[in-house]
PDB file of C-alpha atoms in Angstrom:
ATOM      1  CA  UNK A 252      85.101   5.125 -49.658  1.00  0.00           C
ATOM      2  CA  UNK A 253      84.627   1.413 -50.369  1.00  0.00           C
ATOM      3  CA  UNK A 254      85.328   0.526 -46.702  1.00  0.00           C
ATOM      4  CA  UNK A 255      82.576   2.871 -45.564  1.00  0.00           C
ATOM      5  CA  UNK A 256      80.060   1.575 -48.118  1.00  0.00           C
ATOM      6  CA  UNK A 257      80.759  -2.092 -47.377  1.00  0.00           C
ATOM      7  CA  UNK A 258      80.526  -1.430 -43.604  1.00  0.00           C
ATOM      8  CA  UNK A 259      77.049   0.027 -44.127  1.00  0.00           C
ATOM      9  CA  UNK A 260      75.937  -3.016 -46.137  1.00  0.00           C
ATOM     10  CA  UNK A 261      77.377  -5.389 -43.529  1.00  0.00           C
ATOM     11  CA  UNK A 262      75.557  -3.540 -40.725  1.00  0.00           C
ATOM     12  CA  UNK A 263      72.260  -4.109 -42.564  1.00  0.00           C
ATOM     13  CA  UNK A 264      73.095  -7.784 -43.160  1.00  0.00           C
ATOM     14  CA  UNK A 265      74.095  -8.135 -39.471  1.00  0.00           C
ATOM     15  CA  UNK A 266      70.641  -6.899 -38.456  1.00  0.00           C
ATOM     16  CA  UNK A 267      69.279  -9.994 -40.240  1.00  0.00           C
ATOM     17  CA  UNK A 268      71.966 -12.554 -39.324  1.00  0.00           C
ATOM     18  CA  UNK A 269      75.540 -12.255 -38.002  1.00  0.00           C
ATOM     19  CA  UNK A 270      78.062 -11.929 -40.843  1.00  0.00           C
ATOM     20  CA  UNK A 271      81.372 -13.760 -40.404  1.00  0.00           C
ATOM     21  CA  UNK A 272      84.658 -11.945 -41.011  1.00  0.00           C
ATOM     22  CA  UNK A 273      85.342 -14.314 -43.909  1.00  0.00           C
ATOM     23  CA  UNK A 274      82.016 -13.474 -45.593  1.00  0.00           C
ATOM     24  CA  UNK A 275      82.629  -9.771 -44.997  1.00  0.00           C
ATOM     25  CA  UNK A 276      86.044 -10.056 -46.713  1.00  0.00           C
ATOM     26  CA  UNK A 277      84.524 -11.917 -49.690  1.00  0.00           C
ATOM     27  CA  UNK A 278      81.807  -9.278 -50.093  1.00  0.00           C
ATOM     28  CA  UNK A 279      84.502  -6.583 -49.991  1.00  0.00           C
ATOM     29  CA  UNK A 280      86.668  -8.411 -52.557  1.00  0.00           C
ATOM     30  CA  UNK A 281      83.759  -9.299 -54.863  1.00  0.00           C
ATOM     31  CA  UNK A 282      82.055  -5.921 -55.024  1.00  0.00           C
ATOM     32  CA  UNK A 283      82.899  -2.488 -56.313  1.00  0.00           C
ATOM     33  CA  UNK A 284      81.652   1.032 -55.681  1.00  0.00           C
ATOM     34  CA  UNK A 285      80.256   2.944 -58.638  1.00  0.00           C
ATOM     35  CA  UNK A 286      78.775   6.403 -59.054  1.00  0.00           C
ATOM     36  CA  UNK A 287      76.088   7.513 -61.464  1.00  0.00           C
ATOM     37  CA  UNK A 288      74.713  10.938 -62.228  1.00  0.00           C
ATOM     38  CA  UNK A 289      71.088  11.971 -61.981  1.00  0.00           C
ATOM     39  CA  UNK A 290      69.008  10.691 -64.960  1.00  0.00           C
ATOM     40  CA  UNK A 291      71.647   8.105 -65.936  1.00  0.00           C
ATOM     41  CA  UNK A 292      70.562   4.482 -66.315  1.00  0.00           C
ATOM     42  CA  UNK A 293      71.940   1.553 -64.343  1.00  0.00           C
ATOM     43  CA  UNK A 294      69.862  -0.804 -66.457  1.00  0.00           C
ATOM     44  CA  UNK A 295      67.964  -0.183 -69.690  1.00  0.00           C
ATOM     45  CA  UNK A 296      64.867  -1.932 -70.972  1.00  0.00           C
ATOM     46  CA  UNK A 297      65.914  -4.992 -72.996  1.00  0.00           C
ATOM     47  CA  UNK A 298      69.284  -5.258 -71.242  1.00  0.00           C
ATOM     48  CA  UNK A 299      69.994  -8.279 -68.996  1.00  0.00           C
ATOM     49  CA  UNK A 300      70.610  -7.332 -65.367  1.00  0.00           C
ATOM     50  CA  UNK A 301      74.060  -8.565 -64.354  1.00  0.00           C
ATOM     51  CA  UNK A 302      74.271  -6.736 -61.005  1.00  0.00           C
ATOM     52  CA  UNK A 303      72.475  -6.144 -57.747  1.00  0.00           C
ATOM     53  CA  UNK A 304      73.070  -2.696 -56.226  1.00  0.00           C
ATOM     54  CA  UNK A 305      73.072  -1.361 -52.674  1.00  0.00           C
ATOM     55  CA  UNK A 306      72.230   2.351 -52.498  1.00  0.00           C
ATOM     56  CA  UNK A 307      74.708   4.078 -50.206  1.00  0.00           C
ATOM     57  CA  UNK A 308      73.742   7.603 -51.313  1.00  0.00           C
ATOM     58  CA  UNK A 309      71.050   8.830 -53.656  1.00  0.00           C
ATOM     59  CA  UNK A 310      67.770   7.577 -55.050  1.00  0.00           C
ATOM     60  CA  UNK A 311      66.703   5.422 -57.976  1.00  0.00           C
ATOM     61  CA  UNK A 312      63.482   4.594 -59.692  1.00  0.00           C
ATOM     62  CA  UNK A 313      62.446   1.576 -61.657  1.00  0.00           C
ATOM     63  CA  UNK A 314      60.140   2.166 -64.605  1.00  0.00           C
ATOM     64  CA  UNK A 315      58.591   0.379 -67.578  1.00  0.00           C
ATOM     65  CA  UNK A 316      56.986   1.586 -70.812  1.00  0.00           C
ATOM     66  CA  UNK A 317      53.264   1.003 -71.351  1.00  0.00           C
ATOM     67  CA  UNK A 318      51.690   0.124 -74.716  1.00  0.00           C
ATOM     68  CA  UNK A 319      51.719   3.778 -75.793  1.00  0.00           C
ATOM     69  CA  UNK A 320      55.398   4.132 -74.873  1.00  0.00           C
ATOM     70  CA  UNK A 321      54.691   6.239 -71.763  1.00  0.00           C
ATOM     71  CA  UNK A 322      56.996   5.579 -68.836  1.00  0.00           C
ATOM     72  CA  UNK A 323      55.429   4.383 -65.573  1.00  0.00           C
ATOM     73  CA  UNK A 324      57.287   4.217 -62.271  1.00  0.00           C
ATOM     74  CA  UNK A 325      57.279   0.811 -60.574  1.00  0.00           C
ATOM     75  CA  UNK A 326      59.486   1.558 -57.548  1.00  0.00           C
ATOM     76  CA  UNK A 327      61.339   4.252 -55.695  1.00  0.00           C
ATOM     77  CA  UNK A 328      64.514   3.142 -53.963  1.00  0.00           C
ATOM     78  CA  UNK A 329      66.502   5.187 -51.481  1.00  0.00           C
ATOM     79  CA  UNK A 330      69.564   4.960 -49.238  1.00  0.00           C
ATOM     80  CA  UNK A 331      70.141   1.601 -47.511  1.00  0.00           C
ATOM     81  CA  UNK A 332      67.940  -0.292 -49.969  1.00  0.00           C
ATOM     82  CA  UNK A 333      68.824  -2.842 -52.624  1.00  0.00           C
ATOM     83  CA  UNK A 334      68.098  -2.011 -56.245  1.00  0.00           C
ATOM     84  CA  UNK A 335      67.457  -4.830 -58.653  1.00  0.00           C
ATOM     85  CA  UNK A 336      65.367  -5.830 -61.629  1.00  0.00           C
ATOM     86  CA  UNK A 337      64.118  -9.018 -59.963  1.00  0.00           C
ATOM     87  CA  UNK A 338      62.926 -10.817 -63.103  1.00  0.00           C
ATOM     88  CA  UNK A 339      65.968 -10.001 -65.219  1.00  0.00           C
ATOM     89  CA  UNK A 340      68.572 -10.543 -62.495  1.00  0.00           C
ATOM     90  CA  UNK A 341      67.344 -13.922 -61.283  1.00  0.00           C
ATOM     91  CA  UNK A 342      66.319 -15.288 -64.707  1.00  0.00           C
ATOM     92  CA  UNK A 343      69.272 -13.692 -66.532  1.00  0.00           C
ATOM     93  CA  UNK A 344      66.860 -12.644 -69.287  1.00  0.00           C
ATOM     94  CA  UNK A 345      66.303  -9.163 -70.818  1.00  0.00           C
ATOM     95  CA  UNK A 346      64.637  -6.670 -68.501  1.00  0.00           C
ATOM     96  CA  UNK A 347      61.219  -5.150 -69.165  1.00  0.00           C
ATOM     97  CA  UNK A 348      62.115  -2.271 -66.830  1.00  0.00           C
ATOM     98  CA  UNK A 349      64.862   0.312 -66.427  1.00  0.00           C
ATOM     99  CA  UNK A 350      66.708   1.568 -63.334  1.00  0.00           C
ATOM    100  CA  UNK A 351      67.354   5.326 -63.394  1.00  0.00           C
ATOM    101  CA  UNK A 352      69.152   7.657 -61.005  1.00  0.00           C
ATOM    102  CA  UNK A 353      66.880  10.285 -59.451  1.00  0.00           C
ATOM    103  CA  UNK A 354      69.926  11.875 -57.782  1.00  0.00           C
ATOM    104  CA  UNK A 355      73.655  11.499 -58.139  1.00  0.00           C
ATOM    105  CA  UNK A 356      74.203   8.082 -56.554  1.00  0.00           C
ATOM    106  CA  UNK A 357      76.936   6.088 -54.851  1.00  0.00           C
ATOM    107  CA  UNK A 358      76.253   2.355 -55.109  1.00  0.00           C
ATOM    108  CA  UNK A 359      77.865  -0.900 -54.114  1.00  0.00           C
ATOM    109  CA  UNK A 360      77.635  -3.359 -57.015  1.00  0.00           C
ATOM    110  CA  UNK A 361      77.794  -7.149 -56.858  1.00  0.00           C
ATOM    111  CA  UNK A 362      77.522  -9.355 -59.941  1.00  0.00           C
ATOM    112  CA  UNK A 363      75.076 -12.215 -60.376  1.00  0.00           C
ATOM    113  CA  UNK A 364      77.975 -14.690 -60.642  1.00  0.00           C
ATOM    114  CA  UNK A 365      79.653 -13.438 -57.455  1.00  0.00           C
ATOM    115  CA  UNK A 366      76.353 -13.463 -55.551  1.00  0.00           C
ATOM    116  CA  UNK A 367      75.793 -17.102 -56.568  1.00  0.00           C
ATOM    117  CA  UNK A 368      79.322 -17.968 -55.442  1.00  0.00           C
ATOM    118  CA  UNK A 369      78.717 -16.323 -52.039  1.00  0.00           C
ATOM    119  CA  UNK A 370      75.503 -18.336 -51.657  1.00  0.00           C
ATOM    120  CA  UNK A 371      77.461 -21.559 -52.302  1.00  0.00           C
ATOM    121  CA  UNK A 372      80.355 -20.722 -49.980  1.00  0.00           C
ATOM    122  CA  UNK A 373      78.402 -19.209 -47.086  1.00  0.00           C
ATOM    123  CA  UNK A 374      75.150 -20.899 -46.022  1.00  0.00           C
ATOM    124  CA  UNK A 375      74.371 -17.996 -43.657  1.00  0.00           C
ATOM    125  CA  UNK A 376      74.306 -15.690 -46.655  1.00  0.00           C
ATOM    126  CA  UNK A 377      71.466 -17.773 -48.105  1.00  0.00           C
ATOM    127  CA  UNK A 378      69.437 -16.883 -45.014  1.00  0.00           C
ATOM    128  CA  UNK A 379      70.185 -13.166 -45.432  1.00  0.00           C
ATOM    129  CA  UNK A 380      69.295 -13.383 -49.123  1.00  0.00           C
ATOM    130  CA  UNK A 381      66.028 -15.173 -48.338  1.00  0.00           C
ATOM    131  CA  UNK A 382      64.974 -12.539 -45.803  1.00  0.00           C
ATOM    132  CA  UNK A 383      65.809  -9.689 -48.198  1.00  0.00           C
ATOM    133  CA  UNK A 384      63.886 -11.449 -50.990  1.00  0.00           C
ATOM    134  CA  UNK A 385      60.893 -11.930 -48.676  1.00  0.00           C
ATOM    135  CA  UNK A 386      60.948  -8.229 -47.762  1.00  0.00           C
ATOM    136  CA  UNK A 387      61.040  -7.277 -51.449  1.00  0.00           C
ATOM    137  CA  UNK A 388      58.174  -9.642 -52.232  1.00  0.00           C
ATOM    138  CA  UNK A 389      56.083  -8.283 -49.346  1.00  0.00           C
ATOM    139  CA  UNK A 390      56.579  -4.732 -50.644  1.00  0.00           C
ATOM    140  CA  UNK A 391      55.531  -5.880 -54.103  1.00  0.00           C
ATOM    141  CA  UNK A 392      52.355  -7.458 -52.705  1.00  0.00           C
ATOM    142  CA  UNK A 393      51.615  -4.340 -50.637  1.00  0.00           C
ATOM    143  CA  UNK A 394      51.843  -2.197 -53.750  1.00  0.00           C
ATOM    144  CA  UNK A 395      49.657  -4.556 -55.808  1.00  0.00           C
ATOM    145  CA  UNK A 396      47.066  -4.691 -53.024  1.00  0.00           C
ATOM    146  CA  UNK A 397      47.109  -0.907 -52.604  1.00  0.00           C
ATOM    147  CA  UNK A 398      46.405  -0.440 -56.319  1.00  0.00           C
ATOM    148  CA  UNK A 399      43.503  -2.886 -56.085  1.00  0.00           C
ATOM    149  CA  UNK A 400      41.976  -1.873 -52.748  1.00  0.00           C
ATOM    150  CA  UNK A 401      42.950   1.662 -51.742  1.00  0.00           C
ATOM    151  CA  UNK A 402      41.766   4.981 -53.085  1.00  0.00           C
ATOM    152  CA  UNK A 403      44.271   7.280 -54.780  1.00  0.00           C
ATOM    153  CA  UNK A 404      44.339   9.467 -51.656  1.00  0.00           C
ATOM    154  CA  UNK A 405      45.014   6.447 -49.422  1.00  0.00           C
ATOM    155  CA  UNK A 406      47.834   5.296 -51.719  1.00  0.00           C
ATOM    156  CA  UNK A 407      49.368   8.776 -51.605  1.00  0.00           C
ATOM    157  CA  UNK A 408      49.189   8.930 -47.797  1.00  0.00           C
ATOM    158  CA  UNK A 409      50.697   5.448 -47.550  1.00  0.00           C
ATOM    159  CA  UNK A 410      53.596   6.553 -49.781  1.00  0.00           C
ATOM    160  CA  UNK A 411      54.177   9.649 -47.609  1.00  0.00           C
ATOM    161  CA  UNK A 412      54.178   7.481 -44.504  1.00  0.00           C
ATOM    162  CA  UNK A 413      56.830   5.179 -45.956  1.00  0.00           C
ATOM    163  CA  UNK A 414      58.941   7.994 -47.480  1.00  0.00           C
ATOM    164  CA  UNK A 415      58.152  11.320 -45.747  1.00  0.00           C
ATOM    165  CA  UNK A 416      60.835  13.154 -47.777  1.00  0.00           C
ATOM    166  CA  UNK A 417      59.673  11.882 -51.162  1.00  0.00           C
ATOM    167  CA  UNK A 418      58.031  15.171 -52.257  1.00  0.00           C
ATOM    168  CA  UNK A 419      61.388  16.953 -51.904  1.00  0.00           C
ATOM    169  CA  UNK A 420      63.292  14.253 -53.809  1.00  0.00           C
ATOM    170  CA  UNK A 421      61.014  12.961 -56.579  1.00  0.00           C
ATOM    171  CA  UNK A 422      59.066  14.733 -59.317  1.00  0.00           C
ATOM    172  CA  UNK A 423      55.280  14.798 -59.029  1.00  0.00           C
ATOM    173  CA  UNK A 424      55.043  13.198 -62.467  1.00  0.00           C
ATOM    174  CA  UNK A 425      56.980  10.137 -61.283  1.00  0.00           C
ATOM    175  CA  UNK A 426      54.936   9.963 -58.080  1.00  0.00           C
ATOM    176  CA  UNK A 427      51.681  10.127 -60.063  1.00  0.00           C
ATOM    177  CA  UNK A 428      52.659   7.219 -62.342  1.00  0.00           C
ATOM    178  CA  UNK A 429      53.782   5.191 -59.310  1.00  0.00           C
ATOM    179  CA  UNK A 430      50.357   5.746 -57.726  1.00  0.00           C
ATOM    180  CA  UNK A 431      48.572   4.916 -60.983  1.00  0.00           C
ATOM    181  CA  UNK A 432      46.965   8.361 -61.327  1.00  0.00           C
ATOM    182  CA  UNK A 433      47.403  11.501 -63.427  1.00  0.00           C
ATOM    183  CA  UNK A 434      49.494  14.407 -62.248  1.00  0.00           C
ATOM    184  CA  UNK A 435      46.309  16.515 -62.199  1.00  0.00           C
ATOM    185  CA  UNK A 436      44.640  14.044 -59.809  1.00  0.00           C
ATOM    186  CA  UNK A 437      47.756  14.052 -57.622  1.00  0.00           C
ATOM    187  CA  UNK A 438      47.658  17.862 -57.461  1.00  0.00           C
ATOM    188  CA  UNK A 439      43.999  17.746 -56.346  1.00  0.00           C
ATOM    189  CA  UNK A 440      44.814  15.168 -53.651  1.00  0.00           C
ATOM    190  CA  UNK A 441      47.784  17.206 -52.402  1.00  0.00           C
ATOM    191  CA  UNK A 442      45.619  20.343 -52.184  1.00  0.00           C
ATOM    192  CA  UNK A 443      43.198  18.495 -49.869  1.00  0.00           C
ATOM    193  CA  UNK A 444      45.777  16.815 -47.633  1.00  0.00           C
TER     194      UNK A 444
END
């Protein structure tokens, strides 16, 4: 199983920059494959993120608690994407968000310490990391801009365009909080689309 998972990760990295055999071996040696069940947490609020995850199978969501203690979805993450609490992982401080399985998941896990070691040993991996970080940042900006500038209907259509299968995989309640609307508003939008 681990061979298959690592091969998938390497194919994604290779689409950014060629990965040497030596780097591939170090990624294989330094990572492990874990499985979590639906609704289980990879990271809890207040816990420091020690790992970055690659989603081989399944889906995750990131969420935070608002001032009333209500959970709000920040991100949906699916197969072939990286899952991380950016602030907590890179600062090594407690997380203000949680990572939860939306499905049973198979993940490749790499620790903060091992990632830093790979960056030191393999300059090409710094390039891959920079591109992945840029992509994550762009998505974050797109979401922030959508919340500021798009109507609820436009945000919903944009989400469907990015993840056409999301309605079959994610609860409407989670989708509504991600879009910054109530579930009732989401139902009205869906009835019109």
